[in-house]
PDB file of C-alpha atoms in Angstrom:
ATOM      1  CA  UNK A   1      15.599 -21.247 -49.517  1.00 68.00           C
ATOM      2  CA  UNK A   2      15.382 -19.966 -45.971  1.00 68.00           C
ATOM      3  CA  UNK A   3      17.509 -16.958 -46.841  1.00 72.00           C
ATOM      4  CA  UNK A   4      15.348 -16.269 -49.884  1.00 76.00           C
ATOM      5  CA  UNK A   5      12.275 -15.975 -47.672  1.00 72.00           C
ATOM      6  CA  UNK A   6      14.162 -13.706 -45.319  1.00 77.00           C
ATOM      7  CA  UNK A   7      15.267 -11.421 -48.145  1.00 74.00           C
ATOM      8  CA  UNK A   8      11.726 -11.368 -49.544  1.00 78.00           C
ATOM      9  CA  UNK A   9      10.320 -10.424 -46.158  1.00 75.00           C
ATOM     10  CA  UNK A  10      12.804  -7.582 -45.792  1.00 76.00           C
ATOM     11  CA  UNK A  11      11.971  -6.306 -49.283  1.00 74.00           C
ATOM     12  CA  UNK A  12       8.230  -6.354 -48.531  1.00 69.00           C
ATOM     13  CA  UNK A  13       8.713  -4.597 -45.198  1.00 71.00           C
ATOM     14  CA  UNK A  14      10.967  -1.994 -46.770  1.00 66.00           C
ATOM     15  CA  UNK A  15       8.568  -1.374 -49.636  1.00 68.00           C
ATOM     16  CA  UNK A  16       5.597  -0.984 -47.295  1.00 60.00           C
ATOM     17  CA  UNK A  17       7.623   1.317 -45.039  1.00 62.00           C
ATOM     18  CA  UNK A  18       8.620   3.568 -47.902  1.00 59.00           C
ATOM     19  CA  UNK A  19       5.594   3.471 -50.165  1.00 56.00           C
ATOM     20  CA  UNK A  20       2.929   2.422 -47.705  1.00 56.00           C
ATOM     21  CA  UNK A  21      -0.202   4.382 -46.915  1.00 52.00           C
ATOM     22  CA  UNK A  22       1.167   5.957 -43.777  1.00 57.00           C
ATOM     23  CA  UNK A  23      -0.959   8.784 -42.470  1.00 59.00           C
ATOM     24  CA  UNK A  24      -3.854   8.028 -44.767  1.00 67.00           C
ATOM     25  CA  UNK A  25      -7.415   7.777 -43.473  1.00 74.00           C
ATOM     26  CA  UNK A  26      -8.964   4.336 -43.496  1.00 75.00           C
ATOM     27  CA  UNK A  27     -12.182   2.817 -42.190  1.00 84.00           C
ATOM     28  CA  UNK A  28     -10.554  -0.588 -41.844  1.00 82.00           C
ATOM     29  CA  UNK A  29      -9.334  -1.813 -38.442  1.00 79.00           C
ATOM     30  CA  UNK A  30      -5.592  -1.536 -37.866  1.00 75.00           C
ATOM     31  CA  UNK A  31      -3.369  -4.469 -38.651  1.00 76.00           C
ATOM     32  CA  UNK A  32      -2.682  -6.507 -35.506  1.00 74.00           C
ATOM     33  CA  UNK A  33       0.493  -8.533 -35.872  1.00 76.00           C
ATOM     34  CA  UNK A  34       0.109 -10.075 -32.389  1.00 77.00           C
ATOM     35  CA  UNK A  35      -3.598  -9.782 -31.479  1.00 76.00           C
ATOM     36  CA  UNK A  36      -3.148 -11.756 -28.252  1.00 75.00           C
ATOM     37  CA  UNK A  37      -1.064  -8.852 -26.907  1.00 75.00           C
ATOM     38  CA  UNK A  38      -3.805  -6.356 -27.699  1.00 75.00           C
ATOM     39  CA  UNK A  39      -6.650  -8.531 -26.510  1.00 78.00           C
ATOM     40  CA  UNK A  40      -5.334 -10.491 -23.558  1.00 80.00           C
ATOM     41  CA  UNK A  41      -7.527 -13.067 -21.893  1.00 81.00           C
ATOM     42  CA  UNK A  42      -7.701 -11.449 -18.466  1.00 85.00           C
ATOM     43  CA  UNK A  43     -10.135  -9.905 -16.026  1.00 88.00           C
ATOM     44  CA  UNK A  44      -9.999  -6.207 -15.337  1.00 88.00           C
ATOM     45  CA  UNK A  45     -10.378  -4.854 -11.769  1.00 89.00           C
ATOM     46  CA  UNK A  46     -13.919  -5.265 -10.377  1.00 90.00           C
ATOM     47  CA  UNK A  47     -15.026  -7.092 -13.507  1.00 92.00           C
ATOM     48  CA  UNK A  48     -17.765  -9.711 -13.535  1.00 93.00           C
ATOM     49  CA  UNK A  49     -17.105 -13.417 -13.869  1.00 92.00           C
ATOM     50  CA  UNK A  50     -19.665 -16.157 -14.522  1.00 92.00           C
ATOM     51  CA  UNK A  51     -17.191 -18.724 -13.180  1.00 91.00           C
ATOM     52  CA  UNK A  52     -17.712 -17.819  -9.510  1.00 91.00           C
ATOM     53  CA  UNK A  53     -21.011 -18.086  -7.650  1.00 92.00           C
ATOM     54  CA  UNK A  54     -20.912 -14.463  -6.470  1.00 92.00           C
ATOM     55  CA  UNK A  55     -20.257 -13.223 -10.005  1.00 93.00           C
ATOM     56  CA  UNK A  56     -17.080 -11.355  -9.028  1.00 92.00           C
ATOM     57  CA  UNK A  57     -13.737 -11.733 -10.747  1.00 92.00           C
ATOM     58  CA  UNK A  58     -11.929 -10.231  -7.723  1.00 92.00           C
ATOM     59  CA  UNK A  59     -11.575 -12.874  -5.050  1.00 90.00           C
ATOM     60  CA  UNK A  60     -11.691 -12.038  -1.331  1.00 89.00           C
ATOM     61  CA  UNK A  61      -8.562 -12.743   0.692  1.00 88.00           C
ATOM     62  CA  UNK A  62      -8.545 -15.889   2.841  1.00 90.00           C
ATOM     63  CA  UNK A  63      -9.485 -15.305   6.473  1.00 90.00           C
ATOM     64  CA  UNK A  64      -6.531 -14.286   8.612  1.00 86.00           C
ATOM     65  CA  UNK A  65      -4.175 -13.575   5.739  1.00 86.00           C
ATOM     66  CA  UNK A  66      -1.552 -10.856   6.278  1.00 81.00           C
ATOM     67  CA  UNK A  67       1.027  -9.236   4.036  1.00 81.00           C
ATOM     68  CA  UNK A  68       4.425 -10.868   4.107  1.00 82.00           C
ATOM     69  CA  UNK A  69       6.443  -9.377   6.959  1.00 76.00           C
ATOM     70  CA  UNK A  70       3.405  -7.629   8.500  1.00 78.00           C
ATOM     71  CA  UNK A  71       2.126 -10.285  10.896  1.00 84.00           C
ATOM     72  CA  UNK A  72       3.123  -8.204  13.968  1.00 89.00           C
ATOM     73  CA  UNK A  73       2.382 -10.958  16.473  1.00 89.00           C
ATOM     74  CA  UNK A  74       4.395  -9.248  19.239  1.00 94.00           C
ATOM     75  CA  UNK A  75       1.774  -7.144  21.048  1.00 96.00           C
ATOM     76  CA  UNK A  76       4.390  -5.642  23.341  1.00 97.00           C
ATOM     77  CA  UNK A  77       6.445  -4.347  20.437  1.00 97.00           C
ATOM     78  CA  UNK A  78       3.620  -3.196  18.171  1.00 97.00           C
ATOM     79  CA  UNK A  79       0.839  -2.278  20.634  1.00 97.00           C
ATOM     80  CA  UNK A  80       2.608  -1.650  23.925  1.00 97.00           C
ATOM     81  CA  UNK A  81       0.401  -4.333  25.479  1.00 97.00           C
ATOM     82  CA  UNK A  82       1.261  -7.191  27.837  1.00 96.00           C
ATOM     83  CA  UNK A  83      -0.175 -10.686  27.434  1.00 92.00           C
ATOM     84  CA  UNK A  84      -3.014  -9.813  29.815  1.00 93.00           C
ATOM     85  CA  UNK A  85      -4.085  -6.923  27.588  1.00 93.00           C
ATOM     86  CA  UNK A  86      -2.873  -4.174  29.922  1.00 96.00           C
ATOM     87  CA  UNK A  87      -0.229  -1.671  28.989  1.00 97.00           C
ATOM     88  CA  UNK A  88       3.175  -3.264  29.355  1.00 97.00           C
ATOM     89  CA  UNK A  89       5.808  -2.056  31.776  1.00 97.00           C
ATOM     90  CA  UNK A  90       9.312  -1.975  30.396  1.00 97.00           C
ATOM     91  CA  UNK A  91      10.613  -2.414  26.862  1.00 98.00           C
ATOM     92  CA  UNK A  92      10.040  -5.322  24.456  1.00 97.00           C
ATOM     93  CA  UNK A  93      12.662  -8.080  24.540  1.00 96.00           C
ATOM     94  CA  UNK A  94      13.647  -7.252  20.956  1.00 95.00           C
ATOM     95  CA  UNK A  95      14.596  -3.666  21.869  1.00 96.00           C
ATOM     96  CA  UNK A  96      18.162  -3.253  23.106  1.00 96.00           C
ATOM     97  CA  UNK A  97      18.639  -0.205  25.321  1.00 96.00           C
ATOM     98  CA  UNK A  98      22.023   1.093  24.219  1.00 96.00           C
ATOM     99  CA  UNK A  99      23.720   4.274  23.053  1.00 95.00           C
ATOM    100  CA  UNK A 100      22.605   3.688  19.458  1.00 97.00           C
ATOM    101  CA  UNK A 101      18.944   3.453  20.482  1.00 97.00           C
ATOM    102  CA  UNK A 102      19.186   6.585  22.632  1.00 97.00           C
ATOM    103  CA  UNK A 103      20.857   8.484  19.806  1.00 98.00           C
ATOM    104  CA  UNK A 104      18.051   7.471  17.450  1.00 98.00           C
ATOM    105  CA  UNK A 105      15.487   8.430  20.072  1.00 98.00           C
ATOM    106  CA  UNK A 106      17.112  11.824  20.540  1.00 98.00           C
ATOM    107  CA  UNK A 107      17.055  12.409  16.784  1.00 98.00           C
ATOM    108  CA  UNK A 108      13.360  11.510  16.429  1.00 98.00           C
ATOM    109  CA  UNK A 109      12.471  13.410  19.608  1.00 98.00           C
ATOM    110  CA  UNK A 110      14.201  16.547  18.311  1.00 97.00           C
ATOM    111  CA  UNK A 111      12.142  16.423  15.123  1.00 97.00           C
ATOM    112  CA  UNK A 112       8.696  15.402  16.337  1.00 97.00           C
ATOM    113  CA  UNK A 113       8.518  16.062  20.089  1.00 96.00           C
ATOM    114  CA  UNK A 114      10.834  18.930  20.987  1.00 96.00           C
ATOM    115  CA  UNK A 115       8.710  21.725  19.415  1.00 95.00           C
ATOM    116  CA  UNK A 116       5.982  21.099  22.019  1.00 94.00           C
ATOM    117  CA  UNK A 117       7.674  19.227  24.863  1.00 95.00           C
ATOM    118  CA  UNK A 118      10.890  21.222  24.941  1.00 95.00           C
ATOM    119  CA  UNK A 119      14.557  20.265  24.922  1.00 96.00           C
ATOM    120  CA  UNK A 120      14.504  18.719  28.387  1.00 96.00           C
ATOM    121  CA  UNK A 121      10.904  17.499  28.265  1.00 95.00           C
ATOM    122  CA  UNK A 122       9.463  20.179  30.547  1.00 94.00           C
ATOM    123  CA  UNK A 123       6.697  21.233  28.137  1.00 93.00           C
ATOM    124  CA  UNK A 124       8.350  24.547  27.298  1.00 92.00           C
ATOM    125  CA  UNK A 125       8.733  24.075  23.572  1.00 93.00           C
ATOM    126  CA  UNK A 126       8.568  26.783  20.920  1.00 94.00           C
ATOM    127  CA  UNK A 127       4.823  26.173  20.463  1.00 91.00           C
ATOM    128  CA  UNK A 128       4.209  27.630  23.922  1.00 88.00           C
ATOM    129  CA  UNK A 129       5.254  31.017  22.546  1.00 87.00           C
ATOM    130  CA  UNK A 130       2.380  30.748  20.079  1.00 88.00           C
ATOM    131  CA  UNK A 131      -0.366  30.064  22.597  1.00 84.00           C
ATOM    132  CA  UNK A 132      -0.080  26.315  23.195  1.00 80.00           C
ATOM    133  CA  UNK A 133       0.227  26.211  26.961  1.00 76.00           C
ATOM    134  CA  UNK A 134      -1.236  22.788  27.760  1.00 81.00           C
ATOM    135  CA  UNK A 135       1.782  20.616  26.922  1.00 89.00           C
ATOM    136  CA  UNK A 136       2.563  18.531  30.027  1.00 89.00           C
ATOM    137  CA  UNK A 137       6.027  18.109  31.482  1.00 93.00           C
ATOM    138  CA  UNK A 138       7.576  14.660  31.459  1.00 95.00           C
ATOM    139  CA  UNK A 139       8.871  15.365  34.961  1.00 95.00           C
ATOM    140  CA  UNK A 140       5.424  15.205  36.507  1.00 93.00           C
ATOM    141  CA  UNK A 141       5.015  12.189  38.811  1.00 94.00           C
ATOM    142  CA  UNK A 142       2.040  10.998  36.779  1.00 94.00           C
ATOM    143  CA  UNK A 143       4.168  10.655  33.649  1.00 95.00           C
ATOM    144  CA  UNK A 144       7.150   9.298  35.542  1.00 95.00           C
ATOM    145  CA  UNK A 145       4.984   6.446  36.801  1.00 96.00           C
ATOM    146  CA  UNK A 146       3.236   5.876  33.467  1.00 96.00           C
ATOM    147  CA  UNK A 147       4.185   2.538  31.920  1.00 97.00           C
ATOM    148  CA  UNK A 148       6.227   2.459  28.752  1.00 98.00           C
ATOM    149  CA  UNK A 149       3.354   0.693  27.018  1.00 97.00           C
ATOM    150  CA  UNK A 150       0.943   3.542  27.751  1.00 97.00           C
ATOM    151  CA  UNK A 151       3.440   6.097  26.494  1.00 97.00           C
ATOM    152  CA  UNK A 152       3.802   3.994  23.342  1.00 98.00           C
ATOM    153  CA  UNK A 153       0.026   3.989  22.938  1.00 97.00           C
ATOM    154  CA  UNK A 154      -0.099   7.781  23.318  1.00 97.00           C
ATOM    155  CA  UNK A 155       2.581   8.268  20.650  1.00 98.00           C
ATOM    156  CA  UNK A 156       0.785   5.839  18.369  1.00 97.00           C
ATOM    157  CA  UNK A 157      -2.768   7.188  18.679  1.00 97.00           C
ATOM    158  CA  UNK A 158      -2.300  10.650  20.152  1.00 96.00           C
ATOM    159  CA  UNK A 159      -4.103  12.127  23.133  1.00 92.00           C
ATOM    160  CA  UNK A 160      -5.986  15.386  23.758  1.00 87.00           C
ATOM    161  CA  UNK A 161      -4.325  18.063  21.616  1.00 86.00           C
ATOM    162  CA  UNK A 162      -1.488  15.735  20.599  1.00 92.00           C
ATOM    163  CA  UNK A 163      -1.905  14.056  17.245  1.00 93.00           C
ATOM    164  CA  UNK A 164      -1.018  10.480  16.345  1.00 97.00           C
ATOM    165  CA  UNK A 165       2.526   9.728  15.202  1.00 97.00           C
ATOM    166  CA  UNK A 166       2.084   6.172  13.955  1.00 96.00           C
ATOM    167  CA  UNK A 167       2.406   7.394  10.381  1.00 96.00           C
ATOM    168  CA  UNK A 168       5.642   9.246  11.158  1.00 97.00           C
ATOM    169  CA  UNK A 169       7.487   6.944  13.536  1.00 98.00           C
ATOM    170  CA  UNK A 170       7.947   3.199  13.121  1.00 96.00           C
ATOM    171  CA  UNK A 171       7.262   1.056  16.217  1.00 97.00           C
ATOM    172  CA  UNK A 172      11.005   0.733  16.817  1.00 97.00           C
ATOM    173  CA  UNK A 173      11.434   4.502  16.571  1.00 98.00           C
ATOM    174  CA  UNK A 174       8.613   5.037  19.059  1.00 98.00           C
ATOM    175  CA  UNK A 175      10.414   2.817  21.550  1.00 98.00           C
ATOM    176  CA  UNK A 176      13.620   4.753  20.879  1.00 98.00           C
ATOM    177  CA  UNK A 177      11.799   8.002  21.696  1.00 98.00           C
ATOM    178  CA  UNK A 178      10.455   6.471  24.909  1.00 98.00           C
ATOM    179  CA  UNK A 179      13.964   5.408  25.913  1.00 98.00           C
ATOM    180  CA  UNK A 180      15.167   8.971  25.352  1.00 98.00           C
ATOM    181  CA  UNK A 181      12.243  10.391  27.346  1.00 97.00           C
ATOM    182  CA  UNK A 182      13.158   8.073  30.224  1.00 97.00           C
ATOM    183  CA  UNK A 183      16.726   9.371  29.979  1.00 96.00           C
ATOM    184  CA  UNK A 184      15.431  12.954  30.202  1.00 96.00           C
ATOM    185  CA  UNK A 185      13.390  12.049  33.262  1.00 96.00           C
ATOM    186  CA  UNK A 186      16.326  10.288  34.889  1.00 93.00           C
ATOM    187  CA  UNK A 187      18.568  13.286  34.215  1.00 91.00           C
ATOM    188  CA  UNK A 188      16.324  15.471  36.380  1.00 90.00           C
ATOM    189  CA  UNK A 189      16.319  13.140  39.370  1.00 87.00           C
ATOM    190  CA  UNK A 190      19.741  11.551  39.181  1.00 82.00           C
ATOM    191  CA  UNK A 191      22.230  11.862  42.024  1.00 83.00           C
ATOM    192  CA  UNK A 192      25.911  11.198  42.491  1.00 83.00           C
ATOM    193  CA  UNK A 193      24.995   7.776  43.819  1.00 84.00           C
ATOM    194  CA  UNK A 194      23.791   6.826  40.334  1.00 83.00           C
ATOM    195  CA  UNK A 195      27.276   7.337  38.882  1.00 82.00           C
ATOM    196  CA  UNK A 196      29.287   4.091  38.711  1.00 83.00           C
ATOM    197  CA  UNK A 197      32.368   4.116  40.893  1.00 83.00           C
ATOM    198  CA  UNK A 198      34.563   3.658  37.821  1.00 83.00           C
ATOM    199  CA  UNK A 199      33.352   7.000  36.448  1.00 81.00           C
ATOM    200  CA  UNK A 200      33.244   9.114  39.578  1.00 80.00           C
ATOM    201  CA  UNK A 201      36.875  10.097  39.116  1.00 82.00           C
ATOM    202  CA  UNK A 202      35.874  11.838  35.880  1.00 82.00           C
ATOM    203  CA  UNK A 203      33.760  14.160  38.013  1.00 77.00           C
ATOM    204  CA  UNK A 204      36.560  14.810  40.462  1.00 76.00           C
ATOM    205  CA  UNK A 205      34.979  12.605  43.099  1.00 71.00           C
ATOM    206  CA  UNK A 206      36.988  10.007  44.944  1.00 66.00           C
TER     207      UNK A 206
END
């Protein structure tokens, strides 16, 4: 009997498909096989709701809630600030100063910083040829003595004619750029005494 119903259903569907009133004009509402799919019991964005005292269907987020993975509790890493609220000196504990970090810093520096600050950080980038002559050199004592946290803050929020780069560089990339800037500064003041004894022979020095 079950198969008889199945065959009957297929015959009816086939007959309606072939001889049905497809394309004809009708004032009747369309046939809804699954009306709960067309008319779901849900609230639309910014809809009203008599259930809540404020009449809003959208509920405010609980106080202090943050997106998963976006807590950013490390002020040194994400703000360049020390626990006392001042700009931090040095790099966050989670940042490892190694060749990989410097290579990443060089890459990001070449894209976002070099046009203004120049290849060696002396402020003689290509933009100077087009009238931008106020770019400072990293080799000025003021910037040499500036804490890493303040440099991080400048990259994040911008300063004077320099725009903010928080939307272009992740916090980790900003620290990588700072590490590369420090390497550029060190390259201008380094001496033979800074070369480890194990590498002096590569320079022909005994």
